[in-house]
Amino acid sequence: MAWTREQMAARAAQEIRDGFYVNLGIGIPTLVANYVPTGIDVRLHSENGMLGMGPFPLEGEEDPDLINAGKQTISELPETSFFSSADSFGMVRGGHIDLSILGAMQVAENGDLANWMIPGKMVKGMGGAMDLVAGVRRVVVVMEHEAKSEPKLLKECTLPLTGRGVASLVITDLAVFEIDKNSGRGMILRELAHGVALEEVREKTRASFVECL
Amino acid sequence: MAWTREQMAARAAQEIRDGFYVNLGIGIPTLVANYVPTGIDVRLHSENGMLGMGPFPLEGEEDPDLINAGKQTISELPETSFFSSADSFGMVRGGHIDLSILGAMQVAENGDLANWMIPGKMVKGMGGAMDLVAGVRRVVVVMEHEAKSEPKLLKECTLPLTGRGVASLVITDLAVFEIDKNSGRGMILRELAHGVALEEVREKTRASFVECL
Amino acid sequence: MQKVYSSAVESIAGLLADGMTIMSGGFGLCGIPSALIEAIQLSGVNGLTIISNNAGVDGAGLGLLLESRQISRMVSSYVGENKLFAQQYLAGELQIEFNPQGTLAERIRAGGAGIPAFFTKTGVGTSVAEGKEVRRFNGEEFVMETALFADVALIHAWKGDFEGNLVYRKTARNFNPMMATAAKTTVAEVECLVSTGSIDPDQIHTPGIFVSRIVHVPDPEKRIEQRTVRRLAEETV
Amino acid sequence: MQKVYSSAVESIAGLLADGMTIMSGGFGLCGIPSALIEAIQLSGVNGLTIISNNAGVDGAGLGLLLESRQISRMVSSYVGENKLFAQQYLAGELQIEFNPQGTLAERIRAGGAGIPAFFTKTGVGTSVAEGKEVRRFNGEEFVMETALFADVALIHAWKGDFEGNLVYRKTARNFNPMMATAAKTTVAEVECLVSTGSIDPDQIHTPGIFVSRIVHVPDPEKRIEQRTVRRLAEETV
């Protein structure tokens, strides 16, 4: 009875506050835009040089000069602004983006995050992921709890890091963990997905965590 | 029979090549714009954020939003572009400006230049002078040969420096000196002002120089 | 996301504290946030560190805050136009840190862009480099300069929309765009307040993300420091 | 000051040499200098180091130069879309230096702005920081990154005038403005070539000082990598 991808996205959308500037990663994070609560005004940042990203265009209105960081055609909104990649990552690095929601391969109990390479496999590059996790004020990870029955919530990441001590919240299909990065006390289990037993989470989690449901 | 200010400016204008981007300092350097030879296309840079600076405006056309680095009202030209101070000094520091023509209090035989403060007097600040002398590809100094009978061409500057080893050419009312900054051999006397005797230049110059007229 | 305030005084309300650091845009009297500076004067906040290329003139711009003795420290590149400045400085009431103009601009840009320090050739071998790290890259020497960041930035723009997107006019742009990025709270006065969507998104100089508060100041008084004109027949300066 | 060339091939004539470093603008296939890349392919120059955020796709963009085996090294942030890239990399014919995208953008900007090195928090504690200086500022760790500079930069702009002033369109801006500043010679292809004076001087993204050569490429083919659309009733993605 784990959460679906849509339920995970909906849970992540609850992290968005009114007036937030938010960067959404590829995959489940992209779905988050569909679950922003009514009355919450949010501005989406696309790191290739756009603020105020709109939805996909209507058929026939695709513009090759208007894409998001996933290289998908998108649309603009009245509040949209465009700028260079240097200015875009100035925003990111300078801490002007409130929230980044992204996927990960592994997260460690100290907030270390790995999502860009698997040794031995062809490396495609980190794109903007390292800048986002290092620069954005709050990093929320949305990912499956396990990958092919391998735990992804670990004491220490085994994959090369994208960022050190960067994740603040992890939302999986089974549970929600907070990470107090300064305490060194591991993760804090905050929520269980509907119908998921604590026992299952304990079994599938290598990271140490305290329960504070 | 020394050169007048106008003649010094005219001599400095000969340093401008076709297609040059040039920054002119305050005082005699400002006059240089009047002596650019016909057929020479030059673009004037104003470090407060403008390229393609035009002449003073016609009476009644002054615009408080359109000034040069000397805070004088100026005009724009068809080729004009405006940009921020950060971008403007990026151009300067990045070596994109071909030539800077500016005044100085002292120049040493190794190219050291002093023009921003006199110890004991109220200091107004260096403005953009340190950036210009350090960043522009070629720095030409236009100044009186002496100040109140005190030599200004010295073995070493006694005033606090604006830049170290930055001047390439010095045009005074008496003579023109080249500085081979890498040789360490002092200045090279290249020209005498019309009617000026070599003896007078020798007398009024503390910097060592070779004569190569 | 309500960013528009009805007056300059309201637009800075709740942001001020004695001893804080404020960035103030402009070059000379061109592109300065006059209405916001007046509001700061009215607030009576003092002991301010002001980061601004210049210090205004007697009776205008930051000159107002010198008159009311609200400034205790300036970070600037040139302060030549102000008698009051000289008096207060010589009396020891005012500290000044001079920065080369390009270094000042870059330090502010760095503050906004999350760059804590960078190297520049400007000032190497001068008093500006004293006490700072000097390092060689490709055989040339460079001095390390650090970022500047303020509690509040005061910005003057020509046009702004309700989203906080800003457009500057001619050389009134100067330090405003970088300062808008380098403060906890950025307040912008705009000559024209337009509806969101009416500025071409390719032509926005400062995206709204950097601007927390906006106030509409139509027809601000703009002074000219050096009025220079040419006669009709003259071609050049 | 004659900057306009009559074809892409002519616009790069005399600039090329085997083993040189070329910057190429664009993000994915958006805002890439397609005509100039084709001209590079025709020239046959090889052993190139290419600085570009991506490496094109098979048959388009920098993919063309991979097909003709003209590239020996790439400095990029992401090269995922290209089978040929993987083949040549695994065969040892192609070297790759990965940079975080923001670090890549900033290194190029630094190259153009005379900043030989700067500090960033991006990559601290990761393989990106290996062998680089790490230093604390205000209790936080930052890694030192150095500037990038090229022999030639290839730029795609929407509009340009005879002076070399450029304007970009929407997200086709991306890496183009910084690259235009960070090369010995910058060549720009523009979709619209307009007379000098017809672009508002407040709205020029790249001033002409950075552009040595311009070529007019009307109606360039623009590919879309991920065509995503919504149905009329849908509100969001």
mmCIF file of C-alpha atoms in Angstrom, chain C residues 27-225:
data_model
loop_
_atom_site.group_PDB
_atom_site.id
_atom_site.type_symbol
_atom_site.label_atom_id
_atom_site.label_comp_id
_atom_site.label_asym_id
_atom_site.label_seq_id
_atom_site.Cartn_x
_atom_site.Cartn_y
_atom_site.Cartn_z
ATOM 1 C CA PHE C 27 26.384 56.614 -10.127
ATOM 2 C CA GLY C 28 26.767 60.218 -9.022
ATOM 3 C CA LEU C 29 23.160 61.432 -8.865
ATOM 4 C CA CYS C 30 22.172 59.277 -11.847
ATOM 5 C CA GLY C 31 19.854 56.370 -11.066
ATOM 6 C CA ILE C 32 19.826 56.919 -7.309
ATOM 7 C CA PRO C 33 16.823 55.824 -5.219
ATOM 8 C CA SER C 34 15.993 59.367 -4.055
ATOM 9 C CA ALA C 35 12.589 58.652 -2.579
ATOM 10 C CA LEU C 36 13.865 55.659 -0.618
ATOM 11 C CA ILE C 37 16.831 57.652 0.692
ATOM 12 C CA GLU C 38 14.404 60.318 1.912
ATOM 13 C CA ALA C 39 12.373 57.606 3.624
ATOM 14 C CA ILE C 40 15.521 56.346 5.347
ATOM 15 C CA GLN C 41 16.200 59.881 6.528
ATOM 16 C CA LEU C 42 12.678 60.173 7.931
ATOM 17 C CA SER C 43 13.030 56.838 9.728
ATOM 18 C CA GLY C 44 15.898 58.195 11.837
ATOM 19 C CA VAL C 45 17.768 54.867 11.736
ATOM 20 C CA ASN C 46 21.466 55.455 12.328
ATOM 21 C CA GLY C 47 24.954 53.998 12.559
ATOM 22 C CA LEU C 48 24.490 52.808 8.966
ATOM 23 C CA THR C 49 27.098 51.225 6.753
ATOM 24 C CA ILE C 50 26.289 52.379 3.232
ATOM 25 C CA ILE C 51 27.638 50.599 0.161
ATOM 26 C CA SER C 52 27.319 52.984 -2.754
ATOM 27 C CA ASN C 53 29.642 54.095 -5.532
ATOM 28 C CA ASN C 54 29.350 57.730 -4.415
ATOM 29 C CA ALA C 55 28.028 59.654 -1.432
ATOM 30 C CA GLY C 56 25.697 62.077 -3.160
ATOM 31 C CA VAL C 57 26.204 65.833 -3.028
ATOM 32 C CA ASP C 58 25.381 68.361 -0.336
ATOM 33 C CA GLY C 59 21.594 68.346 -0.084
ATOM 34 C CA ALA C 60 20.846 65.467 -2.471
ATOM 35 C CA GLY C 61 21.127 61.703 -2.594
ATOM 36 C CA LEU C 62 23.116 60.190 0.257
ATOM 37 C CA GLY C 63 24.093 63.764 1.170
ATOM 38 C CA LEU C 64 20.772 63.790 3.037
ATOM 39 C CA LEU C 65 21.865 60.972 5.329
ATOM 40 C CA LEU C 66 25.177 62.694 5.945
ATOM 41 C CA GLU C 67 23.324 65.846 6.993
ATOM 42 C CA SER C 68 21.307 63.867 9.491
ATOM 43 C CA ARG C 69 24.455 61.996 10.631
ATOM 44 C CA GLN C 70 22.889 58.577 10.021
ATOM 45 C CA ILE C 71 25.934 57.115 8.251
ATOM 46 C CA SER C 72 28.910 55.846 10.196
ATOM 47 C CA ARG C 73 30.708 54.008 7.390
ATOM 48 C CA MET C 74 30.808 54.149 3.597
ATOM 49 C CA VAL C 75 32.094 51.602 1.076
ATOM 50 C CA SER C 76 32.560 53.594 -2.135
ATOM 51 C CA SER C 77 34.867 54.273 -5.043
ATOM 52 C CA TYR C 78 34.655 58.078 -5.168
ATOM 53 C CA VAL C 79 33.201 60.644 -2.788
ATOM 54 C CA GLY C 80 34.587 63.851 -4.226
ATOM 55 C CA GLU C 81 31.477 65.963 -4.550
ATOM 56 C CA ASN C 82 30.525 66.465 -0.946
ATOM 57 C CA LYS C 83 31.804 69.020 1.563
ATOM 58 C CA LEU C 84 29.874 67.516 4.442
ATOM 59 C CA PHE C 85 31.526 64.187 3.766
ATOM 60 C CA ALA C 86 34.978 65.717 4.135
ATOM 61 C CA GLN C 87 34.007 67.454 7.369
ATOM 62 C CA GLN C 88 32.587 64.347 9.001
ATOM 63 C CA TYR C 89 35.475 62.227 7.807
ATOM 64 C CA LEU C 90 38.095 64.630 9.148
ATOM 65 C CA ALA C 91 36.177 64.844 12.449
ATOM 66 C CA GLY C 92 36.391 61.056 12.737
ATOM 67 C CA GLU C 93 32.610 60.678 12.645
ATOM 68 C CA LEU C 94 32.653 58.786 9.371
ATOM 69 C CA GLN C 95 34.727 55.840 8.180
ATOM 70 C CA ILE C 96 35.398 55.191 4.538
ATOM 71 C CA GLU C 97 36.556 52.075 2.699
ATOM 72 C CA PHE C 98 37.600 52.893 -0.845
ATOM 73 C CA ASN C 99 37.189 50.210 -3.482
ATOM 74 C CA PRO C 100 38.202 50.465 -7.124
ATOM 75 C CA GLN C 101 34.929 50.972 -8.989
ATOM 76 C CA GLY C 102 35.136 47.717 -10.920
ATOM 77 C CA THR C 103 36.107 45.774 -7.825
ATOM 78 C CA LEU C 104 33.162 47.303 -5.967
ATOM 79 C CA ALA C 105 30.791 46.307 -8.778
ATOM 80 C CA GLU C 106 32.201 42.786 -8.904
ATOM 81 C CA ARG C 107 32.156 42.306 -5.114
ATOM 82 C CA ILE C 108 28.452 43.146 -5.134
ATOM 83 C CA ARG C 109 27.763 40.869 -8.092
ATOM 84 C CA ALA C 110 29.661 38.104 -6.262
ATOM 85 C CA GLY C 111 27.574 38.655 -3.127
ATOM 86 C CA GLY C 112 24.396 38.116 -5.104
ATOM 87 C CA ALA C 113 25.725 35.122 -7.031
ATOM 88 C CA GLY C 114 27.055 33.043 -4.116
ATOM 89 C CA ILE C 115 30.728 33.679 -4.913
ATOM 90 C CA PRO C 116 32.464 34.408 -1.578
ATOM 91 C CA ALA C 117 35.719 35.563 -3.203
ATOM 92 C CA PHE C 118 37.412 36.080 -6.566
ATOM 93 C CA PHE C 119 40.721 37.230 -7.989
ATOM 94 C CA THR C 120 41.304 40.432 -9.955
ATOM 95 C CA LYS C 121 44.332 42.233 -11.360
ATOM 96 C CA THR C 122 42.908 45.582 -10.267
ATOM 97 C CA GLY C 123 44.923 47.075 -7.419
ATOM 98 C CA VAL C 124 47.867 44.678 -7.493
ATOM 99 C CA GLY C 125 50.936 46.534 -6.230
ATOM 100 C CA THR C 126 48.828 49.316 -4.693
ATOM 101 C CA SER C 127 47.495 50.047 -1.213
ATOM 102 C CA VAL C 128 44.261 48.312 -2.225
ATOM 103 C CA ALA C 129 46.069 44.956 -2.133
ATOM 104 C CA GLU C 130 47.567 45.481 1.334
ATOM 105 C CA GLY C 131 46.619 42.701 3.717
ATOM 106 C CA LYS C 132 44.966 40.704 0.946
ATOM 107 C CA GLU C 133 46.117 37.482 -0.644
ATOM 108 C CA VAL C 134 48.008 37.959 -3.895
ATOM 109 C CA ARG C 135 48.385 34.934 -6.142
ATOM 110 C CA ARG C 136 49.834 34.177 -9.560
ATOM 111 C CA PHE C 137 47.764 32.736 -12.377
ATOM 112 C CA ASN C 138 49.480 32.216 -15.751
ATOM 113 C CA GLY C 139 52.463 34.232 -14.593
ATOM 114 C CA GLU C 140 50.491 37.315 -13.626
ATOM 115 C CA GLU C 141 49.594 38.535 -10.139
ATOM 116 C CA PHE C 142 46.039 38.924 -8.900
ATOM 117 C CA VAL C 143 44.559 40.035 -5.602
ATOM 118 C CA MET C 144 41.735 38.204 -3.847
ATOM 119 C CA GLU C 145 38.635 40.265 -3.133
ATOM 120 C CA THR C 146 35.602 39.110 -1.146
ATOM 121 C CA ALA C 147 31.879 39.420 -1.709
ATOM 122 C CA LEU C 148 29.645 42.188 -0.370
ATOM 123 C CA PHE C 149 26.152 41.532 0.921
ATOM 124 C CA ALA C 150 23.707 43.904 2.590
ATOM 125 C CA ASP C 151 20.669 43.765 4.820
ATOM 126 C CA VAL C 152 18.717 46.005 2.481
ATOM 127 C CA ALA C 153 19.299 47.202 -1.085
ATOM 128 C CA LEU C 154 17.662 50.387 -2.346
ATOM 129 C CA ILE C 155 17.163 50.399 -6.113
ATOM 130 C CA HIS C 156 15.992 52.918 -8.666
ATOM 131 C CA ALA C 157 14.507 51.531 -11.879
ATOM 132 C CA TRP C 158 12.677 53.118 -14.766
ATOM 133 C CA LYS C 159 9.967 50.511 -15.135
ATOM 134 C CA GLY C 160 8.691 47.751 -12.907
ATOM 135 C CA ASP C 161 5.737 45.377 -12.861
ATOM 136 C CA PHE C 162 3.766 43.861 -9.987
ATOM 137 C CA GLU C 163 5.982 40.780 -10.122
ATOM 138 C CA GLY C 164 9.056 42.890 -9.312
ATOM 139 C CA ASN C 165 10.577 42.601 -12.771
ATOM 140 C CA LEU C 166 12.644 45.732 -13.451
ATOM 141 C CA VAL C 167 13.956 47.645 -16.466
ATOM 142 C CA TYR C 168 16.547 50.423 -16.146
ATOM 143 C CA ARG C 169 17.039 53.428 -18.416
ATOM 144 C CA LYS C 170 20.327 54.448 -20.088
ATOM 145 C CA THR C 171 23.258 55.075 -17.702
ATOM 146 C CA ALA C 172 20.872 55.092 -14.734
ATOM 147 C CA ARG C 173 21.356 51.315 -14.741
ATOM 148 C CA ASN C 174 24.925 51.342 -13.291
ATOM 149 C CA PHE C 175 25.097 49.612 -9.867
ATOM 150 C CA ASN C 176 21.367 48.942 -9.519
ATOM 151 C CA PRO C 177 21.168 45.463 -11.124
ATOM 152 C CA MET C 178 23.928 43.926 -8.988
ATOM 153 C CA MET C 179 22.739 45.541 -5.774
ATOM 154 C CA ALA C 180 19.248 44.170 -6.380
ATOM 155 C CA THR C 181 20.721 40.656 -6.080
ATOM 156 C CA ALA C 182 22.940 41.194 -3.048
ATOM 157 C CA ALA C 183 20.718 41.951 -0.078
ATOM 158 C CA LYS C 184 18.375 40.108 2.243
ATOM 159 C CA THR C 185 15.602 42.480 1.182
ATOM 160 C CA THR C 186 15.569 44.561 -1.997
ATOM 161 C CA VAL C 187 13.279 47.559 -2.289
ATOM 162 C CA ALA C 188 12.843 49.216 -5.676
ATOM 163 C CA GLU C 189 11.366 52.585 -6.570
ATOM 164 C CA VAL C 190 10.088 52.671 -10.153
ATOM 165 C CA GLU C 191 9.153 55.626 -12.337
ATOM 166 C CA CYS C 192 6.561 53.578 -14.217
ATOM 167 C CA LEU C 193 4.587 50.774 -12.585
ATOM 168 C CA VAL C 194 3.100 48.552 -15.272
ATOM 169 C CA SER C 195 0.932 45.454 -15.228
ATOM 170 C CA THR C 196 2.621 42.064 -15.090
ATOM 171 C CA GLY C 197 3.013 40.764 -18.615
ATOM 172 C CA SER C 198 3.510 44.144 -20.261
ATOM 173 C CA ILE C 199 7.319 43.978 -20.241
ATOM 174 C CA ASP C 200 8.864 41.760 -22.916
ATOM 175 C CA PRO C 201 10.353 38.832 -20.908
ATOM 176 C CA ASP C 202 13.534 39.008 -23.018
ATOM 177 C CA GLN C 203 14.077 42.581 -21.906
ATOM 178 C CA ILE C 204 13.827 42.360 -18.149
ATOM 179 C CA HIS C 205 17.069 43.501 -16.540
ATOM 180 C CA THR C 206 16.269 42.352 -13.001
ATOM 181 C CA PRO C 207 13.927 39.366 -12.603
ATOM 182 C CA GLY C 208 11.305 39.726 -9.887
ATOM 183 C CA ILE C 209 12.893 37.046 -7.714
ATOM 184 C CA PHE C 210 15.371 39.645 -6.496
ATOM 185 C CA VAL C 211 12.811 42.306 -5.605
ATOM 186 C CA SER C 212 10.728 41.997 -2.435
ATOM 187 C CA ARG C 213 9.101 45.396 -2.386
ATOM 188 C CA ILE C 214 8.224 48.000 -5.025
ATOM 189 C CA VAL C 215 6.999 51.536 -4.760
ATOM 190 C CA HIS C 216 5.783 53.715 -7.595
ATOM 191 C CA VAL C 217 7.545 57.112 -7.650
ATOM 192 C CA PRO C 218 6.313 58.934 -10.747
ATOM 193 C CA ASP C 219 8.230 62.001 -11.939
ATOM 194 C CA PRO C 220 11.080 61.903 -9.424
ATOM 195 C CA GLU C 221 13.276 64.988 -9.300
ATOM 196 C CA LYS C 222 16.477 64.195 -11.208
ATOM 197 C CA ARG C 223 19.441 66.487 -10.716
ATOM 198 C CA ILE C 224 22.316 66.951 -13.135
ATOM 199 C CA GLU C 225 25.772 67.359 -11.615
#
